Coordinates of C-alpha atoms in Angstrom, one line a residue:
M7 CA 84.3 -6.4 -43.9
S8 CA 88.4 -5.6 -43.2
R9 CA 89.6 -2.5 -41.3
G10 CA 91.2 -1.3 -44.6
L11 CA 87.3 -1.2 -46.7
R12 CA 85.6 0.3 -43.6
N13 CA 88.6 3.1 -43.9
N14 CA 88.5 3.4 -47.4
N15 CA 91.8 3.0 -46.4
P16 CA 93.0 -0.3 -48.7
G17 CA 96.2 0.0 -48.3
N18 CA 96.0 0.4 -44.2
I19 CA 98.2 3.1 -44.6
R20 CA 99.2 4.4 -40.4
N21 CA 98.6 7.4 -38.7
S22 CA 101.1 10.3 -39.6
P23 CA 101.6 14.0 -39.9
T24 CA 101.1 13.6 -43.9
K25 CA 97.6 14.9 -44.1
W26 CA 96.5 13.4 -47.2
Q27 CA 94.0 15.0 -50.1
G28 CA 90.9 13.3 -49.3
E29 CA 92.0 12.6 -45.5
K30 CA 88.5 12.5 -43.5
T31 CA 89.5 14.6 -40.6
P32 CA 88.8 14.0 -37.3
S33 CA 89.8 10.2 -37.5
T34 CA 88.0 7.7 -35.7
D35 CA 90.8 4.6 -36.0
A36 CA 93.5 6.3 -33.8
A37 CA 95.8 4.1 -35.5
F38 CA 95.3 3.9 -39.4
K39 CA 94.4 7.2 -42.0
Q40 CA 90.9 7.4 -43.0
F41 CA 89.3 8.6 -46.5
I42 CA 86.5 10.4 -47.7
S43 CA 86.2 7.5 -50.7
M44 CA 87.9 4.6 -51.6
A45 CA 88.9 6.8 -54.7
Y46 CA 90.9 9.0 -52.0
G47 CA 92.5 6.0 -50.2
Y48 CA 93.8 4.3 -53.5
R49 CA 95.6 7.7 -54.6
A50 CA 96.4 8.4 -51.3
M51 CA 98.5 4.6 -52.4
L52 CA 99.8 5.6 -55.4
K53 CA 101.2 8.6 -54.0
L54 CA 102.9 7.0 -51.2
L55 CA 104.1 4.2 -53.7
Q56 CA 105.5 7.0 -55.9
N57 CA 106.8 8.9 -53.4
Y58 CA 108.8 5.9 -52.4
S59 CA 110.3 5.7 -55.8
K60 CA 111.0 9.7 -56.3
L61 CA 112.5 10.1 -51.9
N62 CA 113.9 6.9 -51.1
G63 CA 115.0 5.1 -54.7
C64 CA 112.8 2.9 -54.7
R65 CA 112.2 1.1 -57.3
T66 CA 111.3 -2.5 -57.1
I67 CA 108.2 -4.2 -56.2
R68 CA 110.1 -5.5 -54.0
Q69 CA 111.5 -2.5 -52.3
M70 CA 108.7 -0.8 -52.3
I71 CA 106.4 -3.9 -50.4
N72 CA 110.2 -3.5 -48.3
R73 CA 109.2 -0.3 -47.0
W74 CA 105.4 -0.3 -46.9
A75 CA 105.1 -4.1 -45.0
P76 CA 108.7 -3.9 -43.0
P77 CA 109.5 -7.6 -42.3
C78 CA 109.8 -7.2 -38.5
E79 CA 106.0 -6.4 -38.8
N80 CA 104.7 -8.8 -41.6
H81 CA 105.2 -12.0 -44.2
T82 CA 107.4 -9.7 -46.3
D83 CA 107.9 -11.8 -48.7
N84 CA 104.7 -13.8 -49.1
Y85 CA 103.6 -9.7 -49.7
I86 CA 106.3 -9.1 -52.0
R87 CA 104.8 -12.5 -54.3
S88 CA 101.3 -11.8 -54.4
V89 CA 101.7 -8.3 -55.5
S90 CA 104.5 -9.9 -57.8
Q91 CA 102.4 -11.9 -59.3
G92 CA 99.0 -9.6 -59.8
A93 CA 100.3 -6.9 -60.8
G94 CA 102.3 -9.6 -63.8
I95 CA 105.3 -7.8 -63.4
S96 CA 108.7 -9.4 -61.5
E97 CA 109.7 -8.8 -58.0
D98 CA 112.8 -7.0 -59.1
A99 CA 112.0 -5.6 -62.1
P100 CA 112.1 -1.5 -62.5
V101 CA 108.3 -0.1 -61.9
N102 CA 107.1 2.8 -64.0
V103 CA 105.4 4.7 -61.1
N104 CA 104.2 7.1 -63.5
D105 CA 102.4 3.8 -66.1
R106 CA 98.7 4.6 -64.5
N107 CA 98.2 0.8 -65.7
L108 CA 100.7 -1.0 -64.0
M109 CA 100.8 1.1 -60.8
C110 CA 96.6 0.4 -61.0
R111 CA 97.5 -2.9 -61.7
I112 CA 100.0 -3.0 -58.7
A113 CA 97.9 -1.2 -55.3
A114 CA 95.0 -3.1 -56.6
A115 CA 97.4 -6.0 -55.8
M116 CA 98.6 -5.3 -52.9
S117 CA 94.8 -4.1 -51.7
R118 CA 94.1 -7.7 -52.2
V119 CA 96.7 -8.1 -49.5
E120 CA 95.8 -5.7 -47.3
N121 CA 92.1 -6.5 -47.2
G122 CA 91.8 -10.0 -48.9
V123 CA 89.1 -9.6 -51.1
P124 CA 89.4 -8.1 -54.7
A125 CA 90.2 -4.6 -55.9
N126 CA 87.4 -2.7 -57.6
M127 CA 89.6 -1.2 -60.0
A128 CA 86.8 1.2 -61.2
D129 CA 88.2 3.0 -57.6
V130 CA 91.8 2.0 -58.4
N131 CA 91.2 4.5 -61.5
A132 CA 89.3 6.8 -60.1
G133 CA 91.7 7.1 -57.5
W134 CA 95.0 7.2 -61.0
D135 CA 92.4 10.3 -61.6
L136 CA 92.7 12.0 -58.1
L137 CA 96.5 11.4 -58.4
T138 CA 96.4 13.5 -62.1
K139 CA 94.4 16.2 -61.6

């Protein structure tokens, strides 16, 4: 099982001062966040992507993934291509971060890149539900 799945952190969100709803504390992983359930891990992913749009001007898959997985650490072009194909949206098309269906497809595609296995859509949808409560 991948680290992201073990940590209920399907996006492999790194440790930072930000405290997320559903975050497991104390964490037993020195580098990555841990969540109490996969739904909370997806909630954090979705919220972070919304913040990228609202606070950092990231409006496309390309812009979001360049921030999420910068080229200095990742094969970002491959990541962008995989998420674009998996989510069914062009790399440079505007992303409506309030569109449940689209955002869940994006989160699922990112999780597949991060963890090497298809996302459980029930968990992704549960993450969206936590986000909107």
